[in-house]
CSV table of C-alpha atoms in Angstrom, one decimal:
chain,number,residue,atom,x,y,z
A,1,MET,CA,-0.1,0.1,0.0
A,2,LYS,CA,1.8,3.6,-1.6
A,3,GLY,CA,1.2,7.3,-1.4
A,4,LEU,CA,-2.9,8.1,-1.2
A,5,ALA,CA,-3.8,4.8,-0.1
A,6,ARG,CA,-2.5,4.6,2.5
A,7,VAL,CA,-3.5,8.2,4.0
A,8,ALA,CA,-7.1,7.4,3.0
A,9,PHE,CA,-6.2,4.1,5.5
A,10,CYS,CA,-4.3,6.4,8.0
A,11,ILE,CA,-7.8,8.3,8.1
A,12,GLY,CA,-10.0,5.6,7.5
A,13,VAL,CA,-8.3,3.6,11.1
A,14,LEU,CA,-8.8,7.9,12.9
A,15,VAL,CA,-12.4,8.0,12.4
A,16,VAL,CA,-12.7,4.9,13.0
A,17,ALA,CA,-11.2,4.4,16.1
A,18,SER,CA,-13.1,8.3,17.0
A,19,ALA,CA,-16.3,6.6,16.5
A,20,MET,CA,-15.7,3.8,18.9
A,21,GLN,CA,-14.2,6.2,21.0
A,22,ILE,CA,-17.3,7.8,21.7
A,23,ALA,CA,-19.5,4.9,21.5
A,24,VAL,CA,-18.2,2.4,22.9
A,25,ALA,CA,-14.4,3.3,25.2
A,26,ALA,CA,-16.7,4.2,28.6
A,27,GLN,CA,-18.4,0.9,28.4
A,28,ILE,CA,-15.9,-1.4,28.4
A,29,SER,CA,-13.4,0.0,31.4
A,30,ILE,CA,-11.6,-2.7,32.8
A,31,PHE,CA,-10.2,-2.2,37.0
A,32,GLY,CA,-11.3,1.5,35.4
A,33,ALA,CA,-8.8,1.5,32.9
A,34,THR,CA,-10.7,3.6,30.1
A,35,PRO,CA,-9.2,2.7,26.2
A,36,ASP,CA,-8.3,5.9,24.5
A,37,PHE,CA,-8.9,4.6,21.0
A,38,ILE,CA,-7.1,7.6,19.1
A,39,LEU,CA,-4.4,7.6,20.9
A,40,ALA,CA,-3.8,3.7,20.4
A,41,ALA,CA,-4.1,4.0,16.6
A,42,ILE,CA,-2.3,7.1,16.6
A,43,GLY,CA,0.9,4.8,18.6
A,44,PRO,CA,1.0,2.3,15.5
A,45,LEU,CA,0.1,4.3,12.5
A,46,SER,CA,3.2,6.5,14.0
A,47,VAL,CA,5.4,4.0,14.3
A,48,SER,CA,5.1,2.7,10.4
A,49,ILE,CA,5.5,6.4,9.0
A,50,SER,CA,7.4,8.8,8.9
A,51,PRO,CA,7.7,11.9,11.6
A,52,ARG,CA,6.2,14.5,8.9
A,53,GLY,CA,3.8,11.9,9.1
A,54,GLY,CA,3.3,10.5,12.6
A,55,ALA,CA,2.4,14.5,13.3
A,56,ALA,CA,-0.2,14.3,10.6
A,57,VAL,CA,-1.7,11.6,11.8
A,58,GLY,CA,-1.5,12.6,15.4
A,59,PHE,CA,-3.2,16.1,14.4
A,60,LEU,CA,-5.7,14.5,12.4
A,61,GLY,CA,-6.2,12.6,15.7
A,62,GLY,CA,-6.5,15.6,17.7
A,63,LEU,CA,-8.9,17.3,15.5
A,64,LEU,CA,-11.6,14.2,15.2
A,65,GLN,CA,-11.1,13.4,19.4
A,66,GLY,CA,-10.7,17.6,20.2
A,67,ALA,CA,-14.2,18.2,18.0
A,68,LEU,CA,-16.2,14.9,19.1
A,69,ALA,CA,-15.5,16.2,22.7
A,70,GLY,CA,-16.4,19.6,22.2
A,71,ALA,CA,-13.3,20.5,23.8
A,72,ASP,CA,-10.4,22.7,23.1
A,73,LEU,CA,-9.3,22.1,19.5
A,74,THR,CA,-6.3,23.7,20.5
A,75,HIS,CA,-5.0,21.3,23.3
A,76,TYR,CA,-6.0,18.4,21.5
A,77,VAL,CA,-4.4,18.9,18.2
A,78,ILE,CA,-0.9,19.9,19.7
A,79,SER,CA,-0.8,17.4,22.6
A,80,ARG,CA,-1.8,14.9,19.8
A,81,CYS,CA,0.4,16.1,17.3
A,82,LEU,CA,3.4,15.9,19.7
A,83,ALA,CA,2.5,12.5,20.9
A,84,GLY,CA,1.7,11.3,17.1
A,85,PHE,CA,5.7,13.0,15.6
A,86,PHE,CA,7.9,11.8,18.8
A,87,THR,CA,6.2,8.5,18.9
A,88,SER,CA,7.3,8.3,14.6
A,89,LEU,CA,11.0,9.2,15.9
A,90,THR,CA,11.5,5.5,17.3
A,91,ARG,CA,11.6,4.2,14.0
A,92,GLY,CA,15.2,6.2,13.8
A,93,ILE,CA,16.4,4.6,16.9
A,94,GLY,CA,17.2,1.2,15.5
A,95,LEU,CA,14.3,-0.7,17.3
A,96,GLU,CA,12.9,-3.3,15.6
A,97,LEU,CA,10.0,-3.0,15.5
A,98,SER,CA,8.8,-6.0,17.3
A,99,ILE,CA,5.2,-6.6,19.0
A,100,ALA,CA,6.5,-6.2,22.5
A,101,VAL,CA,8.2,-2.9,21.1
A,102,ILE,CA,4.7,-1.4,19.8
A,103,ALA,CA,3.4,-2.6,22.4
A,104,VAL,CA,5.2,-0.8,25.1
A,105,THR,CA,5.7,2.8,22.6
A,106,THR,CA,1.8,2.9,22.2
A,107,ALA,CA,1.3,2.9,25.9
A,108,ALA,CA,4.0,5.8,25.9
A,109,CYS,CA,2.3,7.4,23.0
A,110,THR,CA,-0.6,7.6,25.4
A,111,ILE,CA,1.0,8.6,28.2
A,112,VAL,CA,3.0,11.6,26.4
A,113,GLY,CA,-0.6,12.4,24.9
A,114,GLN,CA,-2.8,13.0,28.3
A,115,LEU,CA,0.8,14.4,29.5
A,116,LEU,CA,1.2,17.3,27.0
A,117,LEU,CA,-2.9,17.7,27.2
A,118,MET,CA,-2.9,18.0,31.3
A,119,PHE,CA,0.2,20.3,31.1
A,120,LEU,CA,-2.3,22.8,28.2
A,121,ALA,CA,-5.1,22.4,30.3
A,122,PRO,CA,-5.2,21.4,33.7
A,123,PRO,CA,-7.5,18.9,35.0
A,124,PRO,CA,-9.1,19.4,38.5
A,125,GLU,CA,-7.8,16.2,39.8
A,126,ILE,CA,-4.3,15.6,39.2
A,127,MET,CA,-3.4,11.9,40.3
A,128,ARG,CA,-7.0,10.9,39.8
A,129,PHE,CA,-5.9,11.9,35.6
A,130,VAL,CA,-2.3,10.4,36.0
A,131,GLY,CA,-3.6,6.9,37.6
A,132,ALA,CA,-6.4,6.8,34.4
A,133,THR,CA,-3.5,7.7,32.2
A,134,ILE,CA,-1.7,4.1,33.4
A,135,GLY,CA,-4.5,2.4,32.9
A,136,THR,CA,-5.4,4.3,29.5
A,137,ALA,CA,-2.1,3.4,28.5
A,138,ILE,CA,-1.7,-0.5,29.2
A,139,TYR,CA,-5.1,-0.4,27.8
A,140,ASN,CA,-3.7,0.7,24.4
A,141,GLY,CA,-1.2,-0.8,24.6
A,142,VAL,CA,-2.8,-4.4,24.3
A,143,ILE,CA,-5.5,-2.4,21.7
A,144,ALA,CA,-2.0,-1.7,19.8
A,145,ILE,CA,-1.0,-5.2,18.6
A,146,PRO,CA,-3.4,-6.3,16.5
A,147,LEU,CA,-4.0,-2.9,14.5
A,148,TYR,CA,0.4,-3.1,13.9
A,149,MET,CA,-0.4,-6.8,13.1
A,150,LEU,CA,-2.9,-5.1,10.0
A,151,LEU,CA,-0.7,-2.3,9.4
A,152,ARG,CA,2.6,-4.6,8.8
A,153,ARG,CA,0.0,-7.1,6.7
A,154,LEU,CA,-0.8,-3.6,3.8
A,155,PHE,CA,2.5,-1.5,4.3
A,156,ARG,CA,5.0,-3.9,3.7
A,157,PRO,CA,6.4,-3.0,0.8
A,158,LYS,CA,6.0,-5.8,-2.1
B,1,MET,CA,6.2,20.5,10.4
B,2,VAL,CA,5.2,19.8,13.8
B,3,ALA,CA,5.2,24.1,14.8
B,4,LEU,CA,3.1,24.2,11.8
B,5,PHE,CA,0.4,22.1,12.6
B,6,CYS,CA,0.6,22.9,16.3
B,7,VAL,CA,-0.5,27.3,14.8
B,8,ILE,CA,-3.2,25.6,13.1
B,9,GLY,CA,-4.4,24.2,16.3
B,10,VAL,CA,-4.0,27.0,17.7
B,11,PHE,CA,-5.9,29.1,15.3
B,12,LEU,CA,-8.6,26.0,15.0
B,13,GLY,CA,-9.4,26.5,18.7
B,14,LYS,CA,-9.6,30.4,18.5
B,15,TRP,CA,-12.3,29.8,16.1
B,16,GLN,CA,-14.4,27.2,17.9
B,17,ASN,CA,-14.0,29.6,21.4
B,18,ALA,CA,-16.1,32.4,19.2
B,19,SER,CA,-18.3,29.4,17.8
B,20,ARG,CA,-19.0,28.2,20.8
B,21,THR,CA,-19.1,31.9,22.3
B,22,ALA,CA,-22.0,32.4,20.3
B,23,GLY,CA,-24.1,29.0,20.9
B,24,HIS,CA,-23.6,26.6,17.9
B,25,LEU,CA,-20.5,24.4,16.4
B,26,ASP,CA,-17.5,25.2,14.2
B,27,PRO,CA,-18.1,24.0,11.2
B,28,ILE,CA,-15.4,21.4,11.3
B,29,SER,CA,-16.7,19.9,14.8
B,30,ARG,CA,-20.2,19.8,12.4
B,31,PHE,CA,-18.5,18.3,9.6
B,32,THR,CA,-17.0,15.7,12.7
B,33,GLN,CA,-19.6,14.8,14.0
B,34,ALA,CA,-21.4,14.7,10.8
B,35,VAL,CA,-19.0,12.1,9.5
B,36,VAL,CA,-18.6,10.1,12.5
B,37,GLY,CA,-21.8,10.6,14.1
B,38,PRO,CA,-23.7,7.7,11.9
B,39,LEU,CA,-21.1,5.5,12.5
B,40,ALA,CA,-20.6,6.3,16.1
B,41,GLY,CA,-24.3,5.2,16.3
B,42,LEU,CA,-23.4,1.9,14.5
B,43,PHE,CA,-20.9,1.3,17.1
B,44,ARG,CA,-22.9,1.8,19.6
B,45,SER,CA,-26.2,0.2,19.0
B,46,SER,CA,-23.9,-2.8,18.0
B,47,GLU,CA,-22.0,-3.1,21.9
B,48,ASN,CA,-25.3,-2.9,23.8
B,49,GLY,CA,-27.4,-5.6,21.4
B,50,PHE,CA,-24.5,-7.8,21.6
B,51,ALA,CA,-24.8,-6.3,25.9
B,52,GLU,CA,-28.5,-7.4,26.0
B,53,PHE,CA,-28.0,-10.6,24.2
B,54,MET,CA,-25.4,-11.9,26.6
B,55,GLN,CA,-27.3,-10.3,29.3
B,56,GLY,CA,-30.6,-12.4,28.2
B,57,VAL,CA,-28.6,-15.7,27.6
B,58,VAL,CA,-26.9,-15.3,30.9
B,59,ARG,CA,-30.1,-13.9,33.2
B,60,ALA,CA,-33.1,-15.7,31.0
B,61,SER,CA,-34.7,-17.2,34.4
B,62,SER,CA,-33.9,-13.7,36.8
B,63,LEU,CA,-35.5,-11.6,34.0
B,64,ALA,CA,-38.7,-14.1,33.1
B,65,ALA,CA,-39.7,-12.6,36.9
B,66,GLU,CA,-38.4,-9.2,36.5
B,67,ASN,CA,-40.1,-8.4,33.3
B,68,ARG,CA,-43.6,-10.2,35.4
B,69,LYS,CA,-42.0,-7.7,37.8
B,70,LEU,CA,-41.8,-4.3,35.9
B,71,ARG,CA,-45.4,-5.5,34.4
B,72,SER,CA,-46.9,-5.0,37.9
B,73,GLN,CA,-45.0,-1.6,38.2
B,74,VAL,CA,-46.2,-0.4,35.0
B,75,ALA,CA,-49.9,-1.1,35.9
B,76,ALA,CA,-49.6,0.4,38.9
B,77,ALA,CA,-47.9,3.4,37.5
B,78,ALA,CA,-51.0,4.3,35.0
B,79,LEU,CA,-52.1,4.4,38.6
B,80,TYR,CA,-50.5,7.1,39.9
B,81,LEU,CA,-50.2,9.2,36.5
B,82,ASP,CA,-54.3,9.0,36.5
B,83,THR,CA,-54.2,10.6,40.0
B,84,GLU,CA,-51.4,13.2,38.4
B,85,ARG,CA,-53.4,13.9,35.9
B,86,LEU,CA,-56.3,14.7,38.4
B,87,LEU,CA,-54.7,16.7,40.6
B,88,SER,CA,-52.6,18.8,38.3
B,89,GLN,CA,-55.9,20.0,36.8
B,90,ARG,CA,-56.7,20.9,40.4
B,91,ILE,CA,-54.1,22.6,41.5
B,92,GLU,CA,-54.8,24.9,37.8
B,93,ASP,CA,-57.9,25.0,39.0
B,94,LEU,CA,-57.1,26.6,42.4
B,95,ARG,CA,-54.0,28.6,40.7
B,96,LYS,CA,-57.1,30.2,38.4
B,97,THR,CA,-60.2,30.9,41.5
B,98,LEU,CA,-56.9,32.7,43.1
B,99,GLN,CA,-55.8,34.7,39.3
B,100,LEU,CA,-51.9,33.3,39.5
B,101,PRO,CA,-50.5,32.6,36.5
B,102,PRO,CA,-50.7,28.7,35.1
B,103,SER,CA,-47.8,27.1,36.2
B,104,GLY,CA,-47.0,26.4,32.8
B,105,ASP,CA,-45.9,22.4,32.2
B,106,ARG,CA,-42.3,22.1,30.3
B,107,GLY,CA,-42.5,19.9,27.6
B,108,ARG,CA,-40.2,17.3,27.8
B,109,ILE,CA,-37.8,16.4,24.5
B,110,PRO,CA,-36.6,12.4,24.7
B,111,ALA,CA,-33.2,12.4,23.2
B,112,ILE,CA,-30.5,9.1,23.1
B,113,VAL,CA,-26.7,9.2,23.5
B,114,ILE,CA,-24.7,9.3,20.7
B,115,GLY,CA,-21.4,10.6,22.3
B,116,TYR,CA,-20.1,10.2,25.9
B,117,ILE,CA,-16.6,11.9,26.4
B,118,PRO,CA,-15.8,11.2,30.2
B,119,TYR,CA,-12.5,13.3,30.0
B,120,GLU,CA,-14.2,16.2,28.8
B,121,ASN,CA,-17.2,16.3,30.7
B,122,ARG,CA,-19.5,16.0,28.0
B,123,MET,CA,-22.4,13.7,25.9
B,124,THR,CA,-23.7,14.6,22.4
B,125,LEU,CA,-27.5,13.5,22.0
B,126,ASN,CA,-30.1,13.1,18.9
B,127,ALA,CA,-31.9,16.0,19.3
B,128,GLY,CA,-31.6,19.5,18.4
B,129,LYS,CA,-32.8,22.9,17.1
B,130,ALA,CA,-35.3,20.7,15.2
B,131,GLN,CA,-37.0,19.1,17.9
B,132,GLY,CA,-37.0,22.6,20.5
B,133,VAL,CA,-33.4,22.0,22.1
B,134,SER,CA,-32.1,25.2,22.7
B,135,VAL,CA,-29.0,26.7,24.3
B,136,GLY,CA,-29.3,26.0,28.7
B,137,HIS,CA,-32.1,23.7,28.4
B,138,PRO,CA,-31.3,21.1,31.3
B,139,ALA,CA,-30.9,17.4,30.2
B,140,VAL,CA,-32.6,14.6,32.8
B,141,THR,CA,-33.1,11.6,33.7
B,142,GLY,CA,-35.3,9.8,36.6
B,143,ASP,CA,-32.7,10.0,39.3
B,144,GLY,CA,-32.1,14.2,38.2
B,145,LEU,CA,-30.0,16.7,36.0
B,146,VAL,CA,-27.5,15.2,33.7
B,147,GLY,CA,-26.2,18.6,32.6
B,148,VAL,CA,-27.4,21.4,30.7
B,149,VAL,CA,-26.8,21.8,26.4
B,150,GLN,CA,-24.4,24.2,25.6
B,151,THR,CA,-24.3,24.1,22.5
B,152,VAL,CA,-27.3,23.4,19.5
B,153,GLU,CA,-27.2,21.8,15.5
B,154,SER,CA,-30.5,21.2,13.3
B,155,GLY,CA,-30.4,18.0,15.1
B,156,THR,CA,-27.8,17.2,18.0
B,157,CYS,CA,-27.1,19.2,20.4
B,158,GLN,CA,-23.9,18.9,22.5
B,159,VAL,CA,-24.9,18.9,26.8
B,160,SER,CA,-22.3,19.8,29.6
B,161,LEU,CA,-22.7,17.4,31.9
B,162,VAL,CA,-23.2,18.1,35.4
B,163,THR,CA,-19.7,16.5,37.1
B,164,SER,CA,-17.8,19.6,34.6
B,165,PRO,CA,-15.9,22.1,36.3
B,166,THR,CA,-16.8,25.3,34.4
B,167,LEU,CA,-20.6,24.5,34.3
B,168,ARG,CA,-22.8,26.6,37.4
B,169,ILE,CA,-25.2,25.3,38.5
B,170,GLY,CA,-28.1,27.0,41.4
B,171,ALA,CA,-29.0,24.9,43.7
B,172,MET,CA,-30.0,24.2,47.2
B,173,THR,CA,-30.7,21.3,50.4
B,174,GLN,CA,-34.0,20.2,50.4
B,175,ASN,CA,-34.7,19.8,54.4
B,176,GLU,CA,-35.9,22.3,57.0
B,177,HIS,CA,-33.9,25.2,56.2
B,178,PRO,CA,-33.3,24.6,52.5
B,179,GLN,CA,-29.4,26.8,51.8
B,180,ALA,CA,-28.6,28.0,47.6
B,181,GLY,CA,-25.5,28.1,46.1
B,182,LEU,CA,-23.6,27.6,43.5
B,183,LEU,CA,-23.3,23.7,42.7
B,184,LYS,CA,-19.8,23.0,40.3
B,185,GLY,CA,-18.2,19.4,39.1
B,186,GLU,CA,-14.8,18.3,39.8
B,187,SER,CA,-14.8,14.6,39.6
B,188,PRO,CA,-17.3,12.3,38.3
B,189,ASP,CA,-18.4,11.3,41.5
B,190,ARG,CA,-18.2,14.4,43.7
B,191,LEU,CA,-19.8,17.7,42.9
B,192,ILE,CA,-19.1,21.1,45.6
B,193,LEU,CA,-21.5,23.3,46.7
B,194,GLU,CA,-20.6,26.6,48.0
B,195,PHE,CA,-23.0,27.9,49.7
B,196,LEU,CA,-24.1,32.0,49.8
B,197,GLU,CA,-24.4,31.9,53.5
B,198,SER,CA,-23.4,30.3,56.1
B,199,GLY,CA,-23.7,29.3,59.4
B,200,GLN,CA,-27.6,26.8,58.7
B,201,ALA,CA,-28.1,23.8,59.3
B,202,VAL,CA,-27.0,21.5,56.3
B,203,LYS,CA,-25.8,17.5,56.5
B,204,VAL,CA,-24.8,14.6,55.2
B,205,GLY,CA,-27.1,13.0,53.5
B,206,ASP,CA,-29.5,15.6,52.5
B,207,TRP,CA,-30.5,16.1,49.1
B,208,VAL,CA,-29.3,18.3,46.9
B,209,VAL,CA,-31.8,19.9,44.2
B,210,THR,CA,-31.9,23.1,41.2
B,211,SER,CA,-32.8,26.1,42.8
B,212,GLY,CA,-34.8,27.2,40.3
B,213,PHE,CA,-33.2,30.8,40.0
B,214,SER,CA,-32.7,30.6,36.8
B,215,GLU,CA,-35.4,30.2,33.6
B,216,ARG,CA,-34.5,27.7,31.7
B,217,ILE,CA,-33.5,25.0,34.8
B,218,PRO,CA,-37.1,24.7,36.9
B,219,ARG,CA,-36.7,23.8,40.7
B,220,GLY,CA,-36.3,20.6,42.4
B,221,ILE,CA,-34.4,18.4,40.0
B,222,PRO,CA,-32.9,16.0,41.9
B,223,ILE,CA,-28.7,16.3,41.8
B,224,GLY,CA,-27.2,14.6,44.4
B,225,ARG,CA,-26.8,13.7,48.0
B,226,VAL,CA,-24.7,15.4,50.5
B,227,ASN,CA,-21.8,13.1,51.5
B,228,GLY,CA,-19.2,15.3,53.5
B,229,LEU,CA,-19.1,19.6,54.8
B,230,GLU,CA,-16.3,22.0,54.6
B,231,ASN,CA,-16.5,25.6,56.5
B,232,THR,CA,-14.1,27.6,54.5
B,233,GLN,CA,-14.2,30.4,57.5
B,234,ASP,CA,-12.1,32.8,55.5
B,235,TYR,CA,-14.8,34.2,53.3
B,236,GLY,CA,-17.6,32.9,55.8
B,237,ALA,CA,-19.3,30.1,53.4
B,238,LYS,CA,-19.5,26.3,53.6
B,239,LYS,CA,-19.0,23.7,51.2
B,240,ALA,CA,-20.6,20.9,51.2
B,241,TYR,CA,-19.9,17.4,49.0
B,242,VAL,CA,-22.0,16.1,46.4
B,243,PHE,CA,-22.9,12.7,45.6
B,244,PRO,CA,-24.8,13.1,41.9
B,245,SER,CA,-27.3,11.1,41.7
B,246,VAL,CA,-27.0,10.7,38.1
B,247,ARG,CA,-24.5,7.5,37.2
B,248,ILE,CA,-23.9,9.4,33.8
B,249,ALA,CA,-21.9,6.9,32.2
B,250,ARG,CA,-24.1,4.2,32.5
B,251,VAL,CA,-26.8,6.9,30.9
B,252,GLN,CA,-28.6,5.5,27.6
B,253,GLU,CA,-32.0,8.1,27.3
B,254,VAL,CA,-32.4,11.5,29.0
B,255,PHE,CA,-35.6,14.3,28.6
B,256,ILE,CA,-34.5,17.4,28.1
B,257,LEU,CA,-37.0,20.1,29.5
B,258,LYS,CA,-37.8,22.9,27.4
């Protein structure tokens, strides 16, 4: 998959993730941890593309998340854009992208995105927010695995 | 590139805030909701259907008993509604006799939750201008107040939840010496009621309801129960911590009061 098809696929994944985020995320919490499907999609997508692409994926993810939440778009766009960009940099450090690495990278992407959001728009209870972020990061790390396996199959050069 | 995206984000945020101040959604949010909304509805109905099917399989026998019990409750409720209608009619007749204006029964607009974003304390409902919803209308369930409509589109609206720290609602305790104040959210299971006057008797366990000091939100909608008190002597005010009566994460249908 190349060029426009890859871009369309990334947009499609983010749209589906956004729909799942507002429709089912709150209902499938485990031990109080709720997934963040958009960050769970930004993680594997960013790892699979260039840093510029990672920033673009983060930008679009933040735009979708902020627009759907009715939240301040600035906070979501900046936090997700930077999270996508930093996540995509992991390609450059020579790590072999195994399933474990993807899970950890996505969890880290979630933590970075949420911590940036926390600094941009401080929530009323910081410790509760940090606790929820850790739970979300673990959840996202698990969700990222099947998505990455799909991406690896689709993005592999023929 | 990253800097450019961030700058675009800042401008989009300013545009969004300006639109929200005017009581409507910015075009980007509107477009996003129009694209993602139907897909989210599909996911939600699939998830609900699956959960209900599994619940039906696991709890078949108890569901049958529950069904019988609910049928008898429906019959009792029908009787209650008849009595309530008669009493309402009597109240209106008495108001007329005393030359008081009619009490003005509020219309209720049923709506389904099509989006819930706990981080942002917001909910998207499938009712909008076309159904008569406007900014400031309260959204309620049988358990109490869910939130207040913040932005309205033709077929959808966004509700700022009662748990939101940015939403202020006039509230009062429901006891022998009702005390009014302003209520705001703190977390999903804690709201703060700051009283306008101190020294009154408020107890843990007292109900907190809407005060009705607003054109849009009527008096007496339950909000929650007091589960803690705090005296802030610097300002001579008293704070009460309130546990919300509505479990917002489980809300699927609401009524919007016109």
